Tab-separated table of C-alpha atoms in Angstrom:
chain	number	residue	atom	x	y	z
A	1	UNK	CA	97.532	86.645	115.150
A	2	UNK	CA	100.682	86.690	117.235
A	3	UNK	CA	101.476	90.379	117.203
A	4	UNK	CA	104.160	90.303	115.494
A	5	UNK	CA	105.232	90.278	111.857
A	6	UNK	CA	106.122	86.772	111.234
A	7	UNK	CA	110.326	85.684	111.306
A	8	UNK	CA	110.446	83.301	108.493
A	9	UNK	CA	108.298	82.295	105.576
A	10	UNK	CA	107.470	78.375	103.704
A	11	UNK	CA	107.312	79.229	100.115
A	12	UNK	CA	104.040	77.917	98.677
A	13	UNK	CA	105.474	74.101	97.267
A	14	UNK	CA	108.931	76.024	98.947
A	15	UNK	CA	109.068	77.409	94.845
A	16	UNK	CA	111.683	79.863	94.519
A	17	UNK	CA	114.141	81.945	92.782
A	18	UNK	CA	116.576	84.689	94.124
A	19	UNK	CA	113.705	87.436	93.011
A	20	UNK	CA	111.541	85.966	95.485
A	21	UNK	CA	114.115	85.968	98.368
A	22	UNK	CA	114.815	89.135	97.500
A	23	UNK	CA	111.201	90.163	97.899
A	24	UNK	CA	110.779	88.551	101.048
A	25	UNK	CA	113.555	90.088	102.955
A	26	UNK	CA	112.958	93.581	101.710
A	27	UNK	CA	109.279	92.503	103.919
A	28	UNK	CA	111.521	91.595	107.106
A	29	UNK	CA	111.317	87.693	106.436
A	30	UNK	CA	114.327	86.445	108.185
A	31	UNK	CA	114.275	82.707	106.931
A	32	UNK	CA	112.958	80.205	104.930
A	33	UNK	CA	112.889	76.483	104.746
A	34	UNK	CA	113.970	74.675	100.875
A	35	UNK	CA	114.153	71.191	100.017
A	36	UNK	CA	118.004	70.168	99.796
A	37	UNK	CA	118.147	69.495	96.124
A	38	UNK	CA	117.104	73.396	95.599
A	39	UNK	CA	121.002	74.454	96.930
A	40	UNK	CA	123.344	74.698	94.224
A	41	UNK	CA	125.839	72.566	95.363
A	42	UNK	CA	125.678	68.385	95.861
A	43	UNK	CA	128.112	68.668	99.160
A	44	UNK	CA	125.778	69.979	101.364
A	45	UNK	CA	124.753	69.925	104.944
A	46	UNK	CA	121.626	69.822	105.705
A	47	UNK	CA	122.472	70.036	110.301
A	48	UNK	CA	123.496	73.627	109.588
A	49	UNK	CA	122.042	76.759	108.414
A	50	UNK	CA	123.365	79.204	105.375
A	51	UNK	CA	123.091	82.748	104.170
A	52	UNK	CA	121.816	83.604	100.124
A	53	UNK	CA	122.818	86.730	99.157
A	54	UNK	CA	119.732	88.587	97.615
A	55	UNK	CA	121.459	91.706	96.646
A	56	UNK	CA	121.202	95.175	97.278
A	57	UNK	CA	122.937	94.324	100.540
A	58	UNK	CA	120.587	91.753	101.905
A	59	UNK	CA	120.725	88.447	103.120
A	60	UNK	CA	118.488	85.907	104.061
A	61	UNK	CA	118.652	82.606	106.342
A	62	UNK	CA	117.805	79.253	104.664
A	63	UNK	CA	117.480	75.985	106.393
A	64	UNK	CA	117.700	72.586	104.009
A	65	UNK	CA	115.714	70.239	105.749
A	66	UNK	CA	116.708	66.501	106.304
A	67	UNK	CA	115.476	64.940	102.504
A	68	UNK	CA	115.795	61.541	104.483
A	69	UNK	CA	114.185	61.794	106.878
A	70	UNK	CA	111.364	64.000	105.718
A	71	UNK	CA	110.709	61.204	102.815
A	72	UNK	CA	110.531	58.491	105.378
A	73	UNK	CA	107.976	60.852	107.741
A	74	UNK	CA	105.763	61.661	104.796
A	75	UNK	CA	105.901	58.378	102.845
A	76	UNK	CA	107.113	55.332	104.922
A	77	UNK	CA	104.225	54.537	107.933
A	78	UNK	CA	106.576	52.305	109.796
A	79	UNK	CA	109.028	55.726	110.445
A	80	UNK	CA	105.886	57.514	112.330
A	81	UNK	CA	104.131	54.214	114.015
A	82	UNK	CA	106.508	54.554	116.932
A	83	UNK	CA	107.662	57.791	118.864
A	84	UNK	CA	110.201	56.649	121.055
A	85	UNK	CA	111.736	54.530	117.726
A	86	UNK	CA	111.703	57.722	116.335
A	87	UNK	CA	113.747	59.105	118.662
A	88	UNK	CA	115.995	56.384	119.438
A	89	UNK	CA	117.008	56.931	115.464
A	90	UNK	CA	117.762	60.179	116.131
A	91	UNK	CA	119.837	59.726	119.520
A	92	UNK	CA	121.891	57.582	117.172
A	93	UNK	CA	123.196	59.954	115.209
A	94	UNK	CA	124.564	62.039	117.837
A	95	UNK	CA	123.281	65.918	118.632
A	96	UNK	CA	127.234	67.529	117.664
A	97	UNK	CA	128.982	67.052	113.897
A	98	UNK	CA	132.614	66.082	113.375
A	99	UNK	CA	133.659	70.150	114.553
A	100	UNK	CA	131.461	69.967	117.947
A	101	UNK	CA	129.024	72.288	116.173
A	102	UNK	CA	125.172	71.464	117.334
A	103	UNK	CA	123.780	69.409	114.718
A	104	UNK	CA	120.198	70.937	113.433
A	105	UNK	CA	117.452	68.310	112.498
A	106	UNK	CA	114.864	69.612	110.559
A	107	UNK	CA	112.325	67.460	109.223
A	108	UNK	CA	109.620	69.523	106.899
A	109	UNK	CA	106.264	66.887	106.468
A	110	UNK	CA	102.770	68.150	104.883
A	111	UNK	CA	100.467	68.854	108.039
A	112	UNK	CA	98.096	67.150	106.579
A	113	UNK	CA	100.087	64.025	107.096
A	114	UNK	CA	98.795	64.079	111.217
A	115	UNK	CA	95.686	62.247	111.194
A	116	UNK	CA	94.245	63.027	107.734
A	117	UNK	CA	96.763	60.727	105.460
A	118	UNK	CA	97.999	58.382	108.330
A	119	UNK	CA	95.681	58.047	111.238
A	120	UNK	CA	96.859	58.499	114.653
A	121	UNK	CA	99.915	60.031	113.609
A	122	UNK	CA	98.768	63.440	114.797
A	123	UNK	CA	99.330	61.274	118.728
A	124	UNK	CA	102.683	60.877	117.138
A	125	UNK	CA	103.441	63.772	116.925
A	126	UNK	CA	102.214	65.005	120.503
A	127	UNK	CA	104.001	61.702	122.066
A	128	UNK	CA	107.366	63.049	120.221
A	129	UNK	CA	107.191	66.673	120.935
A	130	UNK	CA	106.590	66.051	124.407
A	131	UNK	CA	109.094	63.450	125.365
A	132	UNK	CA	111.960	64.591	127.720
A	133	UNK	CA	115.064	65.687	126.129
A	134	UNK	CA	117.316	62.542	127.005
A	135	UNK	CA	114.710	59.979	125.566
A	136	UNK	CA	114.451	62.774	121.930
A	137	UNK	CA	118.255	63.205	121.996
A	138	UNK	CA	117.638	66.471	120.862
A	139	UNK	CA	116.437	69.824	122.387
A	140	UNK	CA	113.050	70.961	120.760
A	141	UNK	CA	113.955	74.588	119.273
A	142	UNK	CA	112.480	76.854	116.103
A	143	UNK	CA	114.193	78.129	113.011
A	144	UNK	CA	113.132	81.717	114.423
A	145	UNK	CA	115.127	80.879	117.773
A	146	UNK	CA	118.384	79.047	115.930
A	147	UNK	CA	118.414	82.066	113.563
A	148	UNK	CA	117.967	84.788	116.506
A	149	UNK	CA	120.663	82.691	118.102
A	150	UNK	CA	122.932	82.595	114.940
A	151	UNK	CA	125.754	85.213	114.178
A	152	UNK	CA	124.203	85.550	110.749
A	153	UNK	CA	127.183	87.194	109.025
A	154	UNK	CA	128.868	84.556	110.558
A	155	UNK	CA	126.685	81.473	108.379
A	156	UNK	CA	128.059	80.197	105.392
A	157	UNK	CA	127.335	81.356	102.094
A	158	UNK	CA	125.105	79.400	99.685
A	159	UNK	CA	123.795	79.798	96.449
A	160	UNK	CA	120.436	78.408	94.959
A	161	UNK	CA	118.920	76.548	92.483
A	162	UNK	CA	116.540	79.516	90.594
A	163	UNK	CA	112.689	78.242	89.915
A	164	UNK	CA	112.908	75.254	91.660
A	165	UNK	CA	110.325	73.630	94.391
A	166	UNK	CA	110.250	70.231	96.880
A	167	UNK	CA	107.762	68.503	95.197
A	168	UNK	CA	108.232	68.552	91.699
A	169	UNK	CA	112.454	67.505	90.234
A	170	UNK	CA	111.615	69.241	87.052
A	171	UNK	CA	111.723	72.868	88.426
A	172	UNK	CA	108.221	73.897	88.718
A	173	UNK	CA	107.315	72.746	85.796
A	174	UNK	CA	104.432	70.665	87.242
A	175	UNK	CA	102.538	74.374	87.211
A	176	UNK	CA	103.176	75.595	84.075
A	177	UNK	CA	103.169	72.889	81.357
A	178	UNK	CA	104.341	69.047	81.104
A	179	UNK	CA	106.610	66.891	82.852
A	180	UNK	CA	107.153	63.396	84.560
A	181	UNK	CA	104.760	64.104	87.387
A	182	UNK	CA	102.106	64.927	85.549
A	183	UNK	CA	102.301	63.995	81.833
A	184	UNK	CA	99.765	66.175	80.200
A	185	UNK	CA	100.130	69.575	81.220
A	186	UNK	CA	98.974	71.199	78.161
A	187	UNK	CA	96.140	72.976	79.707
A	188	UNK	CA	98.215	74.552	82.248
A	189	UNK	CA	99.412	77.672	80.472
A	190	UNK	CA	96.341	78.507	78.870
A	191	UNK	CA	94.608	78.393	82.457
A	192	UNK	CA	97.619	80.239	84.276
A	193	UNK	CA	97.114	83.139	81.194
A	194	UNK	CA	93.675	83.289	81.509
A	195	UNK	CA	93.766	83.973	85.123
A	196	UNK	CA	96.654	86.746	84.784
A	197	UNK	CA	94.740	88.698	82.580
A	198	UNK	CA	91.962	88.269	84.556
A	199	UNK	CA	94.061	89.217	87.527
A	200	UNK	CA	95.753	92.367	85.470
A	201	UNK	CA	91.927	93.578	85.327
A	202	UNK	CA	90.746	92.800	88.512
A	203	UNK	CA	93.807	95.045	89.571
A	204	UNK	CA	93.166	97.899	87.163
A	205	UNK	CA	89.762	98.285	88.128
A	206	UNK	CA	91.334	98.171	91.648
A	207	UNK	CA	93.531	101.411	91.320
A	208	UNK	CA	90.777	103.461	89.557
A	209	UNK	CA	88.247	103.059	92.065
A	210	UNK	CA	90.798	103.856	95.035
A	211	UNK	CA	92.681	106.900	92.855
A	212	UNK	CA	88.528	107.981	92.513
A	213	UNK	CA	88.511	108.123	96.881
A	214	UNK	CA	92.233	108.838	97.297
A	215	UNK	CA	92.799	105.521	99.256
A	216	UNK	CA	96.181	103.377	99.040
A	217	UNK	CA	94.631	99.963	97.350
A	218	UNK	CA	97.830	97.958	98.383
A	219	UNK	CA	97.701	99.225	101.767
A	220	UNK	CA	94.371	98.072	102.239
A	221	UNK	CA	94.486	94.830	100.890
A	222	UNK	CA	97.079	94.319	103.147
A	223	UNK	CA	95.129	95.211	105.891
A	224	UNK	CA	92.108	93.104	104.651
A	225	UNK	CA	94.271	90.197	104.748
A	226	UNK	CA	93.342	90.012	108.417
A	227	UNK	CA	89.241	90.134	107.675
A	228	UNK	CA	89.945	87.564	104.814
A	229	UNK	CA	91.735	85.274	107.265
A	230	UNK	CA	89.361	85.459	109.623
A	231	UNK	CA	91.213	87.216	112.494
A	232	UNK	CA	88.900	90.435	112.197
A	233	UNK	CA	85.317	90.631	112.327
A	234	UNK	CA	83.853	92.394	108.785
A	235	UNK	CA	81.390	93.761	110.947
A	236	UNK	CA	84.207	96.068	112.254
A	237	UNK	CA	83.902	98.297	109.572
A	238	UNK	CA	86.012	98.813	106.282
A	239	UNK	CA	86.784	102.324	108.046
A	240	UNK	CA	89.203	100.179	110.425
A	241	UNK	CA	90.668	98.369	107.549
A	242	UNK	CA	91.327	101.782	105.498
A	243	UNK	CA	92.437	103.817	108.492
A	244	UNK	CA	96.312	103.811	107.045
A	245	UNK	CA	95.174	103.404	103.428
A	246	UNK	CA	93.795	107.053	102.816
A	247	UNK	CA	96.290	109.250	100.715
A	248	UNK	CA	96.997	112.393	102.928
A	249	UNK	CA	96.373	114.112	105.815
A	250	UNK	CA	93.210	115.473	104.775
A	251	UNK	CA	91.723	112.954	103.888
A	252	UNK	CA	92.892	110.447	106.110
A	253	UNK	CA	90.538	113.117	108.547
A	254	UNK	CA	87.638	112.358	107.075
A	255	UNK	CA	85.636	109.615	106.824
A	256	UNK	CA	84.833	107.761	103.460
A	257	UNK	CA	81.195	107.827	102.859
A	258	UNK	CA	78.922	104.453	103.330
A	259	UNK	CA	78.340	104.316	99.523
A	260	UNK	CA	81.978	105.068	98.996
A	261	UNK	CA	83.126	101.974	101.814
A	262	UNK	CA	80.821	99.917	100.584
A	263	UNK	CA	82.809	100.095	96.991
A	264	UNK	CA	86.123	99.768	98.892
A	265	UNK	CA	85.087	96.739	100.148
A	266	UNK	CA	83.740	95.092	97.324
A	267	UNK	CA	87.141	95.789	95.912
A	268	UNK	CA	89.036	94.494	98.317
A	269	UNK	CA	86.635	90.967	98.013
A	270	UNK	CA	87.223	90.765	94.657
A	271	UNK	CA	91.116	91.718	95.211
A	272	UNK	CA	90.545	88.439	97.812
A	273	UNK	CA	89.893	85.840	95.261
A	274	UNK	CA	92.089	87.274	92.923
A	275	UNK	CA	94.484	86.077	94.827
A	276	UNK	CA	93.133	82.872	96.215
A	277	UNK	CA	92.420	81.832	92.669
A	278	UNK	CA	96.209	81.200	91.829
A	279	UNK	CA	96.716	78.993	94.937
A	280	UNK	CA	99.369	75.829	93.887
A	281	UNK	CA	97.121	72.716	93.711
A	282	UNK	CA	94.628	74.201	90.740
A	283	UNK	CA	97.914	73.536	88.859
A	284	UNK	CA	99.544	70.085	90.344
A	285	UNK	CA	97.181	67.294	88.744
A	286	UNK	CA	97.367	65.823	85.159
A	287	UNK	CA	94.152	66.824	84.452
A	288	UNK	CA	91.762	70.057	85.231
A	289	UNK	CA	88.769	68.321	86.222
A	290	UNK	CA	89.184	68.110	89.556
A	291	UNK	CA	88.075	69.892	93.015
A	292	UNK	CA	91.117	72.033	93.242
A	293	UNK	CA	90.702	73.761	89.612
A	294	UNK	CA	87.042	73.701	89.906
A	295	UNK	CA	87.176	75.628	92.931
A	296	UNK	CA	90.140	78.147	91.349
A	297	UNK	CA	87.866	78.491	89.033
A	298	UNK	CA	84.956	79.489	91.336
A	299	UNK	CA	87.232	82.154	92.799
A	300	UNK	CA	87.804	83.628	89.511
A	301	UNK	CA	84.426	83.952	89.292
A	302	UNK	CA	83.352	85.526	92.439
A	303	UNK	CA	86.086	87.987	91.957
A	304	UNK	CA	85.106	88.707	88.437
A	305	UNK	CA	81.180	88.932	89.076
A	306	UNK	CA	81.658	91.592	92.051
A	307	UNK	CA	83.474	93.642	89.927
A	308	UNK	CA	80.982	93.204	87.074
A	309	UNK	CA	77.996	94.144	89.223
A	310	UNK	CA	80.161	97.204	90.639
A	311	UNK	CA	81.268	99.018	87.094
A	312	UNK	CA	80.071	97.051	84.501
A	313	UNK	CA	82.597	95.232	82.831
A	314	UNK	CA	82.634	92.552	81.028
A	315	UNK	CA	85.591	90.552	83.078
A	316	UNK	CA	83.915	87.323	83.378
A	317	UNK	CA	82.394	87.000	79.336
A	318	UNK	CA	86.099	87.957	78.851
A	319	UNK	CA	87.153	84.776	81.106
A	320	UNK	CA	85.167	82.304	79.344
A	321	UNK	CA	86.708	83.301	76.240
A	322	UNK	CA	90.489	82.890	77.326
A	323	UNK	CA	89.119	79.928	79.178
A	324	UNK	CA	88.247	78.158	75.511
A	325	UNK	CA	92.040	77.447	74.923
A	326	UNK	CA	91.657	74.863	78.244
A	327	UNK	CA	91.608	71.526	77.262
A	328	UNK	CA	91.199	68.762	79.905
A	329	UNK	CA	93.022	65.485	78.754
A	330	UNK	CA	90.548	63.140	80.582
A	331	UNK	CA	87.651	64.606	79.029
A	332	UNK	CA	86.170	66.262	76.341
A	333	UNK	CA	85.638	69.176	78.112
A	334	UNK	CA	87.137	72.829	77.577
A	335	UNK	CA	88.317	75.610	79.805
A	336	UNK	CA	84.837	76.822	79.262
A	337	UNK	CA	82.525	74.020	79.868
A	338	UNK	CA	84.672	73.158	83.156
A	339	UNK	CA	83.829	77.015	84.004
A	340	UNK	CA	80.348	76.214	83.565
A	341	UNK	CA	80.186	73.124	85.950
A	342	UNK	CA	82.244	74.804	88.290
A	343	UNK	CA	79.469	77.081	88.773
A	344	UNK	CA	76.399	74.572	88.375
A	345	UNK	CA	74.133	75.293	91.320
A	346	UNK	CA	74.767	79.268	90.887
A	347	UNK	CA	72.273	81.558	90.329
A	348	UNK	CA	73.779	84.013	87.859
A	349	UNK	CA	74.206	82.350	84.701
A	350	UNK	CA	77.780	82.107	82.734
A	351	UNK	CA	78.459	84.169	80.158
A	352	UNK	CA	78.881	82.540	76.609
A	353	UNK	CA	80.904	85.076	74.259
């Protein structure tokens, strides 16, 4: 969108481990924002910013955001019902620490907060981004501009708290079986396996069809990312998307025939909800009848139906059957029967067996 690849990352639910870091600096990530109870240390300061060592000679920036003062945004309405209140707190505390080095305030809030779980706050907002610098007692900057800014080598060193996220104290837990947050989380590991095997053979499929065309899978998906995001037009042609995706020099000089694009593409919309199926919230609730596993579910299926109707495999019977070890704890439903009202209103009927 911005033509550029992007400086820093947020870590779905800011989940992490030093794997992950690792991955995303190998991809040029500079930064990334974590909740302050995810450094491994209780004598922290959250107004500066830190190095992790990944390994393998990497490092990458993290800033802790302000746990105060991000609670009070995102759960107190009296903190966000006046801007220049706001902003009187934070001329209060002074824009320089005890060493004269700039204090960083970084306050991380769901953006759904603006307007959708507070009204008005999204005026907020505006009102306190825009107010001249003496009133805000702070000069408006990025993480992408401190850390450009920052002698990196320089930062201190910090270590972190493996497999832990912002909203859930129990690790992340709250995705993968029970906790405190959510009592009953037996049905989340049978769901979460269901969907990696799933995923394993959406993936398999994948490779054989591109090794069959000699086209790069992974480098095309990443370049469908942009049609799936809406930023190119799928009208523009899957030739566009595969036009650093074909193996060779040879072949990257011809061009892949319609029937063979057309195959590439339902791949790569299948490879689509593959991914969106895994996306956090399926897995936050107590319970899996809701709108956010219903509709994980519904991506399952669209990815596992294309690929059905494209080689004839069984993927989605084999779903429903991994999907029987689901059991919601409001209801007497299974994995299965929750597949099969996800998908009321569909044409195609659901495989039983």
């Amino acid at each position: 969108r911005f033509g550029h690849r992007p400086l820093g990352l947020w870590l779905p639910e800011t989940a992490v481990d030093l794997l992950s870091l690792r991955l995303a600096a190998e991809a040029g990530v500079r930064y990334t924002v974590l909740a302050p109870w995810q450094a491994a240390t209780n004598d922290l300061d959250h107004e500066r910013l830190y190095r992790v060592a990944v390994g393998g000679g990497r490092d990458i920036v993290v800033a802790f955001y302000d746990g105060m003062r991000s609670a009070a945004v995102s759960f107190e309405p009296s903190a966000t019902a006046d801007a220049d209140q706001f902003a009187q707190a934070l001329r209060a505390g002074g824009d320089r620490g005890p060493d004269d080095r700039p204090r960083i305030t970084l306050v991380a809030t769901d953006g759904e907060l603006y307007g959708h779980h507070l009204a008005f706050r999204d005026l907020f907002l505006e009102t306190l981004t825009t107010l001249p610098e003496e009133r805000l007692g702070r000069r408006l900057t990025t993480i992408g501009d401190e850390v450009a800014e920052a002698d990196v080598d320089g930062l201190p060193e910090m270590a972190i708290r493996d497999q832990t996220s912002w909203s859930c104290h129990h690790g992340i837990l709250r995705w993968s079986g029970r906790c405190p947050d959510a009592l009953d989380g037996r049905w989340k590991r049978p769901l979460r396996v269901a969907l990696e095997r799933l995923a394993a053979a959406v993936d398999g499929i994948a490779e054989h069809e591109a090794v069959q065309l000699g086209v790069d899978i992974w480098a095309a998906r990443e370049s469908w990312a942009d049609v799936a995001s809406g930023f190119r037009e799928p009208g523009a042609g899957v030739e566009d998307v595969l036009a650093d995706a074909v193996a060779g020099r040879a072949a990257a000089a011809r061009r892949l025939a319609p029937d063979d694009a057309t195959r590439i593409e339902v791949v790569l919309r299948a490879q689509s909800s593959r991914l969106a199926m895994f996306a956090s919230d399926a897995w936050f609730w107590a319970d899996p009848d809701r709108p956010e596993t219903i509709q994980a579910l519904r991506l399952a299926a669209h990815a596992a139906r294309l690929l059905d109707d494209l080689v004839g495999s069984r993927l989605e019977a084999a779903l429903v059957e991994d999907l029987g070890a689901v059991q919601s704890s409001n209801t007497p439903l299974d994995g299965a029967q929750l597949y099969a009202h996800a998908l009321r209103g569909i044409d195609q009927p659901v495989p039983v067996g």
